[in-house]
Amino acid sequence: NAGVMQNPRHLVRRRGQEARLRCSPMKGHSHVYWYRQLPEEGLKFMVYLQKENIIDESGMPKERFSAEFPKEGPSILRIQQVVRGDSAAYFCASSPATSGGYEQYFGPGTRLTVT
Amino acid sequence: GEDVEQSLFLSVREGDSSVINCTYTDSSSTYLYWYKQEPGAGLQLLTYIFSNMDMKQDQRLTVLLNKKDKHLSLRIADTQTGDSAIYFCAEQSGNMLTFGGGTRLMVKP
């Protein structure tokens, strides 16, 4: 029973490029959450998605960031025209539909470095 | 908005007990969590407590909740060097978790 999977684990992008981060939830989980962890800080909520729906994006920056969770395939967090301040670890978590958002299980994260 | 606070650093000797403290602000939180993060790794869910409980024990871990003071603590008995990590408390706020800044636990042999 694989846990939450994220890829790539490490991603290096130059300023102005696009970053795509992927998250496959645990088997049987249909809720996905994205969090960002800046160096030496705790995690900050970004967005909560269910299949084909964005439920809560109150933590997403207004520009350049978008997320999707299609009917088939992984959830994608997309950052356009990356800047140095986007360098962080991005974590995905999933929970089953029946849990009401409780018991969020986290993936290993994608560490994005913008040069 | 909610604000979850933790002390930055704790150092203990191997075999001693560790107590990591956390304060939160959202009195409507239903669940409170403790996660462990080792260097370069993701977050491991250690334990959680429902807001109507005062205490939860799970092997070496004891969670205490004081709702009146909005204070949460994690006690690790017989701390081992493998317990060295950053520990995050988090509160449930609707669908999201709000995390503290993390407490770095260092265990000296």
mmCIF file of N, CA and C in Angstrom, chain A residues 32-107:
data_model
loop_
_atom_site.group_PDB
_atom_site.id
_atom_site.type_symbol
_atom_site.label_atom_id
_atom_site.label_comp_id
_atom_site.label_asym_id
_atom_site.label_seq_id
_atom_site.Cartn_x
_atom_site.Cartn_y
_atom_site.Cartn_z
ATOM 1 N N VAL A 32 -6.930 15.957 -1.868
ATOM 2 C CA VAL A 32 -5.512 16.317 -1.963
ATOM 3 C C VAL A 32 -5.318 17.742 -1.457
ATOM 4 N N TYR A 33 -4.244 17.942 -0.738
ATOM 5 C CA TYR A 33 -3.900 19.246 -0.178
ATOM 6 C C TYR A 33 -2.455 19.560 -0.563
ATOM 7 N N TRP A 34 -2.203 20.816 -0.879
ATOM 8 C CA TRP A 34 -0.829 21.256 -1.132
ATOM 9 C C TRP A 34 -0.424 22.267 -0.061
ATOM 10 N N TYR A 35 0.825 22.092 0.423
ATOM 11 C CA TYR A 35 1.398 22.987 1.424
ATOM 12 C C TYR A 35 2.779 23.417 0.941
ATOM 13 N N ARG A 36 3.209 24.582 1.388
ATOM 14 C CA ARG A 36 4.541 25.076 1.052
ATOM 15 C C ARG A 36 5.318 25.293 2.353
ATOM 16 N N GLN A 37 6.578 24.889 2.347
ATOM 17 C CA GLN A 37 7.436 25.095 3.501
ATOM 18 C C GLN A 37 8.653 25.906 3.070
ATOM 19 N N LEU A 38 8.710 27.134 3.531
ATOM 20 C CA LEU A 38 9.889 27.961 3.280
ATOM 21 C C LEU A 38 10.993 27.539 4.253
ATOM 22 N N PRO A 39 12.247 27.818 3.914
ATOM 23 C CA PRO A 39 13.356 27.394 4.788
ATOM 24 C C PRO A 39 13.161 27.858 6.230
ATOM 25 N N GLU A 40 13.366 26.936 7.145
ATOM 26 C CA GLU A 40 13.305 27.211 8.595
ATOM 27 C C GLU A 40 11.910 27.645 9.056
ATOM 28 N N GLU A 41 10.872 27.302 8.303
ATOM 29 C CA GLU A 41 9.518 27.659 8.709
ATOM 30 C C GLU A 41 8.622 26.426 8.715
ATOM 31 N N GLY A 42 7.434 26.605 9.264
ATOM 32 C CA GLY A 42 6.443 25.539 9.216
ATOM 33 C C GLY A 42 5.753 25.512 7.873
ATOM 34 N N LEU A 43 4.846 24.580 7.714
ATOM 35 C CA LEU A 43 4.116 24.446 6.460
ATOM 36 C C LEU A 43 2.948 25.412 6.410
ATOM 37 N N LYS A 44 2.707 25.959 5.227
ATOM 38 C CA LYS A 44 1.572 26.867 5.025
ATOM 39 C C LYS A 44 0.641 26.258 3.989
ATOM 40 N N PHE A 45 -0.627 26.229 4.325
ATOM 41 C CA PHE A 45 -1.636 25.684 3.423
ATOM 42 C C PHE A 45 -1.731 26.510 2.141
ATOM 43 N N MET A 46 -1.860 25.804 1.021
ATOM 44 C CA MET A 46 -2.049 26.499 -0.256
ATOM 45 C C MET A 46 -3.435 26.229 -0.833
ATOM 46 N N VAL A 47 -3.753 24.954 -1.061
ATOM 47 C CA VAL A 47 -4.977 24.638 -1.782
ATOM 48 C C VAL A 47 -5.446 23.239 -1.410
ATOM 49 N N TYR A 48 -6.780 23.074 -1.490
ATOM 50 C CA TYR A 48 -7.417 21.790 -1.207
ATOM 51 C C TYR A 48 -8.281 21.433 -2.414
ATOM 52 N N LEU A 49 -8.058 20.221 -2.929
ATOM 53 C CA LEU A 49 -8.783 19.794 -4.134
ATOM 54 C C LEU A 49 -9.413 18.422 -3.919
ATOM 55 N N GLN A 50 -10.536 18.241 -4.580
ATOM 56 C CA GLN A 50 -11.098 16.922 -4.805
ATOM 57 C C GLN A 50 -11.059 16.682 -6.314
ATOM 58 N N LYS A 51 -11.393 15.493 -6.720
ATOM 59 C CA LYS A 51 -11.320 15.170 -8.154
ATOM 60 C C LYS A 51 -12.097 16.215 -8.969
ATOM 61 N N GLU A 52 -11.397 16.883 -9.872
ATOM 62 C CA GLU A 52 -11.966 17.857 -10.808
ATOM 63 C C GLU A 52 -12.545 19.096 -10.136
ATOM 64 N N ASN A 53 -12.259 19.300 -8.871
ATOM 65 C CA ASN A 53 -12.784 20.473 -8.172
ATOM 66 C C ASN A 53 -11.741 21.097 -7.255
ATOM 67 N N ILE A 54 -11.663 22.411 -7.294
ATOM 68 C CA ILE A 54 -10.881 23.143 -6.296
ATOM 69 C C ILE A 54 -11.850 23.559 -5.197
ATOM 70 N N ILE A 55 -11.607 23.079 -3.994
ATOM 71 C CA ILE A 55 -12.534 23.329 -2.894
ATOM 72 C C ILE A 55 -12.140 24.580 -2.115
ATOM 73 N N ASP A 56 -10.849 24.749 -1.884
ATOM 74 C CA ASP A 56 -10.385 25.881 -1.077
ATOM 75 C C ASP A 56 -9.003 26.273 -1.586
ATOM 76 N N GLU A 57 -8.890 27.437 -2.149
ATOM 77 C CA GLU A 57 -7.585 27.913 -2.635
ATOM 78 C C GLU A 57 -7.171 29.185 -1.916
ATOM 79 N N SER A 58 -7.609 29.329 -0.682
ATOM 80 C CA SER A 58 -7.370 30.563 0.064
ATOM 81 C C SER A 58 -5.890 30.819 0.339
ATOM 82 N N GLY A 59 -5.050 29.789 0.268
ATOM 83 C CA GLY A 59 -3.625 29.971 0.527
ATOM 84 C C GLY A 59 -2.774 30.110 -0.726
ATOM 85 N N MET A 60 -3.412 30.123 -1.865
ATOM 86 C CA MET A 60 -2.649 30.203 -3.119
ATOM 87 C C MET A 60 -2.333 31.658 -3.449
ATOM 88 N N PRO A 61 -1.104 31.942 -3.849
ATOM 89 C CA PRO A 61 -0.806 33.288 -4.356
ATOM 90 C C PRO A 61 -1.730 33.594 -5.541
ATOM 91 N N LYS A 62 -2.054 34.864 -5.684
ATOM 92 C CA LYS A 62 -3.062 35.245 -6.683
ATOM 93 C C LYS A 62 -2.574 35.048 -8.102
ATOM 94 N N GLU A 63 -1.285 35.163 -8.307
ATOM 95 C CA GLU A 63 -0.744 35.088 -9.663
ATOM 96 C C GLU A 63 0.269 33.964 -9.770
ATOM 97 N N ARG A 64 0.421 33.426 -10.909
ATOM 98 C CA ARG A 64 1.444 32.465 -11.347
ATOM 99 C C ARG A 64 1.229 31.053 -10.813
ATOM 100 N N PHE A 65 0.421 30.866 -9.797
ATOM 101 C CA PHE A 65 0.218 29.542 -9.202
ATOM 102 C C PHE A 65 -1.158 29.004 -9.606
ATOM 103 N N SER A 66 -1.176 27.706 -9.947
ATOM 104 C CA SER A 66 -2.448 27.052 -10.220
ATOM 105 C C SER A 66 -2.338 25.591 -9.821
ATOM 106 N N ALA A 67 -3.477 24.968 -9.571
ATOM 107 C CA ALA A 67 -3.483 23.563 -9.182
ATOM 108 C C ALA A 67 -4.670 22.885 -9.836
ATOM 109 N N GLU A 68 -4.498 21.598 -10.095
ATOM 110 C CA GLU A 68 -5.592 20.805 -10.640
ATOM 111 C C GLU A 68 -5.491 19.386 -10.122
ATOM 112 N N PHE A 69 -6.625 18.721 -10.141
ATOM 113 C CA PHE A 69 -6.685 17.308 -9.766
ATOM 114 C C PHE A 69 -7.674 16.665 -10.733
ATOM 115 N N PRO A 70 -7.174 16.198 -11.875
ATOM 116 C CA PRO A 70 -8.080 15.688 -12.908
ATOM 117 C C PRO A 70 -8.709 14.365 -12.515
ATOM 118 N N LYS A 71 -9.691 13.994 -13.297
ATOM 119 C CA LYS A 71 -10.399 12.742 -13.042
ATOM 120 C C LYS A 71 -9.434 11.557 -13.084
ATOM 121 N N GLU A 72 -8.496 11.605 -14.010
ATOM 122 C CA GLU A 72 -7.465 10.568 -14.114
ATOM 123 C C GLU A 72 -6.101 11.209 -13.929
ATOM 124 N N GLY A 73 -5.223 10.518 -13.223
ATOM 125 C CA GLY A 73 -3.874 11.023 -13.091
ATOM 126 C C GLY A 73 -3.645 11.800 -11.822
ATOM 127 N N PRO A 74 -2.401 12.251 -11.642
ATOM 128 C CA PRO A 74 -2.032 12.911 -10.389
ATOM 129 C C PRO A 74 -2.540 14.349 -10.303
ATOM 130 N N SER A 75 -2.465 14.892 -9.117
ATOM 131 C CA SER A 75 -2.690 16.317 -8.934
ATOM 132 C C SER A 75 -1.429 17.054 -9.368
ATOM 133 N N ILE A 76 -1.615 18.212 -9.969
ATOM 134 C CA ILE A 76 -0.497 19.016 -10.465
ATOM 135 C C ILE A 76 -0.543 20.391 -9.807
ATOM 136 N N LEU A 77 0.594 20.809 -9.277
ATOM 137 C CA LEU A 77 0.770 22.200 -8.845
ATOM 138 C C LEU A 77 1.694 22.848 -9.857
ATOM 139 N N ARG A 78 1.237 23.918 -10.450
ATOM 140 C CA ARG A 78 1.969 24.561 -11.545
ATOM 141 C C ARG A 78 2.351 25.970 -11.122
ATOM 142 N N ILE A 79 3.616 26.294 -11.296
ATOM 143 C CA ILE A 79 4.103 27.632 -10.987
ATOM 144 C C ILE A 79 4.712 28.198 -12.264
ATOM 145 N N GLN A 80 4.105 29.266 -12.741
ATOM 146 C CA GLN A 80 4.598 29.887 -13.959
ATOM 147 C C GLN A 80 5.591 30.996 -13.618
ATOM 148 N N GLN A 81 6.547 31.211 -14.525
ATOM 149 C CA GLN A 81 7.514 32.317 -14.392
ATOM 150 C C GLN A 81 8.092 32.371 -12.982
ATOM 151 N N VAL A 82 8.730 31.299 -12.583
ATOM 152 C CA VAL A 82 9.216 31.184 -11.213
ATOM 153 C C VAL A 82 10.202 32.304 -10.876
ATOM 154 N N VAL A 83 10.174 32.686 -9.595
ATOM 155 C CA VAL A 83 11.111 33.675 -9.052
ATOM 156 C C VAL A 83 11.848 33.026 -7.884
ATOM 157 N N ARG A 84 12.938 33.670 -7.437
ATOM 158 C CA ARG A 84 13.756 33.073 -6.375
ATOM 159 C C ARG A 84 12.945 32.823 -5.110
ATOM 160 N N GLY A 85 11.979 33.671 -4.839
ATOM 161 C CA GLY A 85 11.155 33.501 -3.644
ATOM 162 C C GLY A 85 10.258 32.273 -3.672
ATOM 163 N N ASP A 86 10.167 31.623 -4.835
ATOM 164 C CA ASP A 86 9.378 30.391 -4.919
ATOM 165 C C ASP A 86 10.176 29.187 -4.432
ATOM 166 N N SER A 87 11.464 29.354 -4.212
ATOM 167 C CA SER A 87 12.304 28.258 -3.715
ATOM 168 C C SER A 87 11.776 27.809 -2.353
ATOM 169 N N ALA A 88 11.408 26.552 -2.265
ATOM 170 C CA ALA A 88 10.789 26.022 -1.050
ATOM 171 C C ALA A 88 10.588 24.523 -1.240
ATOM 172 N N ALA A 89 10.126 23.886 -0.163
ATOM 173 C CA ALA A 89 9.673 22.503 -0.273
ATOM 174 C C ALA A 89 8.156 22.522 -0.388
ATOM 175 N N TYR A 90 7.640 21.801 -1.349
ATOM 176 C CA TYR A 90 6.201 21.747 -1.576
ATOM 177 C C TYR A 90 5.724 20.346 -1.231
ATOM 178 N N PHE A 91 4.816 20.289 -0.287
ATOM 179 C CA PHE A 91 4.316 19.007 0.190
ATOM 180 C C PHE A 91 2.859 18.822 -0.223
ATOM 181 N N CYS A 92 2.567 17.610 -0.579
ATOM 182 C CA CYS A 92 1.214 17.199 -0.884
ATOM 183 C C CYS A 92 0.748 16.251 0.219
ATOM 184 N N ALA A 93 -0.510 16.351 0.575
ATOM 185 C CA ALA A 93 -1.104 15.425 1.533
ATOM 186 C C ALA A 93 -2.407 14.911 0.954
ATOM 187 N N SER A 94 -2.825 13.743 1.413
ATOM 188 C CA SER A 94 -4.124 13.217 0.970
ATOM 189 C C SER A 94 -4.890 12.664 2.152
ATOM 190 N N SER A 95 -6.195 12.617 1.988
ATOM 191 C CA SER A 95 -7.049 12.027 3.017
ATOM 192 C C SER A 95 -8.225 11.343 2.324
ATOM 193 N N PRO A 96 -8.823 10.371 2.986
ATOM 194 C CA PRO A 96 -9.967 9.717 2.374
ATOM 195 C C PRO A 96 -11.195 10.621 2.435
ATOM 196 N N ALA A 97 -12.147 10.369 1.574
ATOM 197 C CA ALA A 97 -13.340 11.204 1.497
ATOM 198 C C ALA A 97 -14.133 11.160 2.785
ATOM 199 N N THR A 98 -14.038 10.043 3.495
ATOM 200 C CA THR A 98 -14.853 9.874 4.685
ATOM 201 C C THR A 98 -14.284 10.567 5.908
ATOM 202 N N SER A 99 -13.074 11.085 5.835
ATOM 203 C CA SER A 99 -12.424 11.586 7.049
ATOM 204 C C SER A 99 -12.731 13.050 7.330
ATOM 205 N N GLY A 100 -13.337 13.746 6.374
ATOM 206 C CA GLY A 100 -13.609 15.168 6.579
ATOM 207 C C GLY A 100 -12.354 16.008 6.678
ATOM 208 N N GLY A 101 -11.278 15.544 6.067
ATOM 209 C CA GLY A 101 -10.038 16.315 6.093
ATOM 210 C C GLY A 101 -9.119 15.938 7.230
ATOM 211 N N TYR A 102 -9.566 15.023 8.078
ATOM 212 C CA TYR A 102 -8.707 14.599 9.181
ATOM 213 C C TYR A 102 -7.729 13.557 8.688
ATOM 214 N N GLU A 103 -6.699 13.339 9.453
ATOM 215 C CA GLU A 103 -5.690 12.336 9.115
ATOM 216 C C GLU A 103 -5.123 12.577 7.725
ATOM 217 N N GLN A 104 -4.508 13.695 7.559
ATOM 218 C CA GLN A 104 -3.835 13.993 6.302
ATOM 219 C C GLN A 104 -2.456 13.342 6.328
ATOM 220 N N TYR A 105 -2.186 12.564 5.296
ATOM 221 C CA TYR A 105 -0.911 11.868 5.176
ATOM 222 C C TYR A 105 -0.076 12.565 4.110
ATOM 223 N N PHE A 106 1.170 12.839 4.471
ATOM 224 C CA PHE A 106 2.011 13.666 3.619
ATOM 225 C C PHE A 106 2.960 12.838 2.760
ATOM 226 N N GLY A 107 3.233 13.374 1.581
ATOM 227 C CA GLY A 107 4.263 12.827 0.725
ATOM 228 C C GLY A 107 5.634 13.335 1.139
#
